[in-house]
PDB file of C-alpha atoms in Angstrom:
ATOM      1  CA  MET A   1       0.301  -0.012  -0.004  1.00 73.00           C
ATOM      2  CA  THR A   2       1.282   3.175  -1.086  1.00 83.00           C
ATOM      3  CA  VAL A   3       0.347   6.517   0.929  1.00 86.00           C
ATOM      4  CA  MET A   4       0.968  10.219  -0.040  1.00 89.00           C
ATOM      5  CA  GLU A   5       0.155  12.362   2.879  1.00 88.00           C
ATOM      6  CA  TYR A   6      -1.038  16.344   1.364  1.00 90.00           C
ATOM      7  CA  GLY A   7      -1.450  18.820   3.836  1.00 84.00           C
ATOM      8  CA  SER A   8       0.004  21.992   5.624  1.00 79.00           C
ATOM      9  CA  SER A   9       3.513  21.764   7.475  1.00 82.00           C
ATOM     10  CA  SER A  10       1.995  24.517   9.542  1.00 87.00           C
ATOM     11  CA  ASP A  11      -1.313  22.973  10.829  1.00 93.00           C
ATOM     12  CA  ARG A  12      -0.671  19.038  11.058  1.00 94.00           C
ATOM     13  CA  SER A  13      -4.307  18.673  12.298  1.00 96.00           C
ATOM     14  CA  LYS A  14      -5.763  18.345   8.627  1.00 96.00           C
ATOM     15  CA  SER A  15      -4.379  16.026   5.794  1.00 96.00           C
ATOM     16  CA  THR A  16      -5.564  14.244   2.570  1.00 96.00           C
ATOM     17  CA  PHE A  17      -4.183  10.685   2.586  1.00 96.00           C
ATOM     18  CA  SER A  18      -4.087   9.379  -1.000  1.00 96.00           C
ATOM     19  CA  ILE A  19      -3.733   5.572  -0.739  1.00 96.00           C
ATOM     20  CA  ALA A  20      -2.915   3.540  -4.269  1.00 95.00           C
ATOM     21  CA  ASP A  21      -4.255   0.506  -5.378  1.00 94.00           C
ATOM     22  CA  GLU A  22      -7.390   0.392  -2.861  1.00 94.00           C
ATOM     23  CA  ASP A  23     -11.104   1.035  -3.135  1.00 93.00           C
ATOM     24  CA  HIS A  24     -14.315   1.790  -1.107  1.00 94.00           C
ATOM     25  CA  THR A  25     -13.967  -1.231   0.731  1.00 94.00           C
ATOM     26  CA  LEU A  26     -10.568   0.126   2.660  1.00 94.00           C
ATOM     27  CA  ALA A  27     -11.764   3.506   2.420  1.00 96.00           C
ATOM     28  CA  ASN A  28     -15.259   3.058   3.872  1.00 96.00           C
ATOM     29  CA  SER A  29     -13.369   0.935   6.491  1.00 96.00           C
ATOM     30  CA  PHE A  30     -11.002   3.837   7.549  1.00 96.00           C
ATOM     31  CA  ARG A  31     -13.987   6.185   7.687  1.00 97.00           C
ATOM     32  CA  PHE A  32     -15.994   4.320   9.829  1.00 96.00           C
ATOM     33  CA  THR A  33     -13.114   3.544  12.464  1.00 97.00           C
ATOM     34  CA  LEU A  34     -12.054   7.321  12.369  1.00 97.00           C
ATOM     35  CA  ASN A  35     -15.364   8.619  12.831  1.00 97.00           C
ATOM     36  CA  GLN A  36     -15.417   6.454  16.096  1.00 96.00           C
ATOM     37  CA  ASP A  37     -12.514   8.496  17.506  1.00 97.00           C
ATOM     38  CA  PRO A  38     -13.433  11.556  19.519  1.00 98.00           C
ATOM     39  CA  ARG A  39     -10.095  13.346  18.208  1.00 98.00           C
ATOM     40  CA  VAL A  40     -11.673  13.415  14.879  1.00 98.00           C
ATOM     41  CA  SER A  41     -13.727  16.459  13.864  1.00 98.00           C
ATOM     42  CA  PHE A  42     -14.112  15.562   9.923  1.00 97.00           C
ATOM     43  CA  CYS A  43     -13.412  12.144   8.086  1.00 97.00           C
ATOM     44  CA  GLY A  44     -14.331  11.554   4.413  1.00 97.00           C
ATOM     45  CA  TYR A  45     -12.999   9.944   1.430  1.00 97.00           C
ATOM     46  CA  SER A  46     -13.361  10.180  -2.094  1.00 97.00           C
ATOM     47  CA  ILE A  47     -12.550   8.141  -5.632  1.00 96.00           C
ATOM     48  CA  PRO A  48     -10.689  10.679  -7.821  1.00 93.00           C
ATOM     49  CA  HIS A  49     -12.109   8.575 -10.858  1.00 93.00           C
ATOM     50  CA  PRO A  50     -13.611   5.297 -11.307  1.00 89.00           C
ATOM     51  CA  SER A  51     -10.812   3.878 -13.784  1.00 90.00           C
ATOM     52  CA  GLU A  52      -8.041   5.011 -11.046  1.00 89.00           C
ATOM     53  CA  ASN A  53      -7.429   2.447  -8.134  1.00 91.00           C
ATOM     54  CA  ARG A  54      -6.744   5.521  -5.492  1.00 95.00           C
ATOM     55  CA  VAL A  55      -8.672   6.587  -2.988  1.00 97.00           C
ATOM     56  CA  ASN A  56      -8.303  10.133  -0.983  1.00 97.00           C
ATOM     57  CA  ILE A  57      -9.087  10.304   2.751  1.00 97.00           C
ATOM     58  CA  ARG A  58      -9.591  13.529   4.278  1.00 97.00           C
ATOM     59  CA  VAL A  59      -8.970  13.649   8.052  1.00 97.00           C
ATOM     60  CA  GLN A  60      -9.316  16.882  10.368  1.00 97.00           C
ATOM     61  CA  THR A  61      -8.732  16.683  14.127  1.00 97.00           C
ATOM     62  CA  THR A  62      -9.220  18.320  17.278  1.00 97.00           C
ATOM     63  CA  GLY A  63      -5.787  19.321  17.081  1.00 96.00           C
ATOM     64  CA  ASP A  64      -3.731  15.830  16.997  1.00 97.00           C
ATOM     65  CA  PRO A  65      -1.594  15.173  13.979  1.00 96.00           C
ATOM     66  CA  ALA A  66      -3.772  13.716  11.396  1.00 96.00           C
ATOM     67  CA  SER A  67      -1.110  11.316  10.376  1.00 95.00           C
ATOM     68  CA  GLU A  68      -0.980   9.962  13.939  1.00 97.00           C
ATOM     69  CA  VAL A  69      -4.777   9.256  14.170  1.00 97.00           C
ATOM     70  CA  LEU A  70      -4.980   7.637  10.964  1.00 96.00           C
ATOM     71  CA  LYS A  71      -2.002   5.114  12.371  1.00 96.00           C
ATOM     72  CA  ASP A  72      -4.120   4.777  15.303  1.00 97.00           C
ATOM     73  CA  ALA A  73      -7.362   3.721  13.028  1.00 97.00           C
ATOM     74  CA  CYS A  74      -5.156   1.474  11.133  1.00 96.00           C
ATOM     75  CA  GLN A  75      -4.568  -0.504  14.263  1.00 97.00           C
ATOM     76  CA  ASP A  76      -8.134  -0.248  15.562  1.00 97.00           C
ATOM     77  CA  LEU A  77      -9.196  -1.626  11.964  1.00 96.00           C
ATOM     78  CA  MET A  78      -6.429  -4.505  12.422  1.00 97.00           C
ATOM     79  CA  LEU A  79      -7.601  -5.543  15.608  1.00 97.00           C
ATOM     80  CA  MET A  80     -11.315  -5.283  14.569  1.00 96.00           C
ATOM     81  CA  CYS A  81     -10.445  -7.862  11.650  1.00 96.00           C
ATOM     82  CA  GLN A  82      -8.343 -10.000  13.849  1.00 98.00           C
ATOM     83  CA  HIS A  83     -11.492 -10.309  16.054  1.00 98.00           C
ATOM     84  CA  VAL A  84     -13.821 -11.030  13.574  1.00 97.00           C
ATOM     85  CA  ARG A  85     -11.375 -13.746  12.082  1.00 97.00           C
ATOM     86  CA  GLY A  86     -10.756 -15.473  15.366  1.00 97.00           C
ATOM     87  CA  THR A  87     -14.971 -15.298  15.882  1.00 98.00           C
ATOM     88  CA  PHE A  88     -15.480 -16.727  12.547  1.00 97.00           C
ATOM     89  CA  ASP A  89     -12.673 -19.487  12.843  1.00 97.00           C
ATOM     90  CA  LYS A  90     -14.491 -20.603  16.180  1.00 97.00           C
ATOM     91  CA  VAL A  91     -17.884 -20.922  14.691  1.00 97.00           C
ATOM     92  CA  VAL A  92     -16.838 -22.533  11.878  1.00 97.00           C
ATOM     93  CA  SER A  93     -14.885 -25.101  13.874  1.00 96.00           C
ATOM     94  CA  ASP A  94     -17.437 -25.549  16.711  1.00 96.00           C
ATOM     95  CA  PHE A  95     -19.472 -26.437  13.501  1.00 96.00           C
ATOM     96  CA  LYS A  96     -17.315 -28.975  12.103  1.00 95.00           C
ATOM     97  CA  LYS A  97     -17.338 -30.616  15.987  1.00 94.00           C
ATOM     98  CA  GLN A  98     -21.275 -30.658  15.737  1.00 95.00           C
ATOM     99  CA  GLN A  99     -21.710 -32.255  12.184  1.00 92.00           C
ATOM    100  CA  GLY A 100     -18.669 -34.656  12.392  1.00 78.00           C
TER     101      GLY A 100
END
C-alpha cells in the first residue's frame, strides 16, 4: 500500500491521504473507524475517478496530528479484523465438530 500525505506543514491536524491500489472497501472501513475516534472532527473519502485505483481520505482532528490519528485507526481496524477472523474460525470449528 502506498500512502501519500497532502497537508500543511504549519497545521498538522488537517491532511488528505492518497492511498494507491485501494477502493471503497478500505476507504469506507477507514472512514468508519476514524469517525469513532473522538479526536476526529471530520473524516471523508473520495475516489478521484472510477478507472483509477486510488482513494483520498480527508482527516481533520481537534488538534492531534492527522497522520498519528490515521495510524491509530489502522491499528484499530487491524484489531477489529483479527477479532472477526478469530470469531469466524471458532464458529466454523464448532460447526464442524457438531457435524462430525
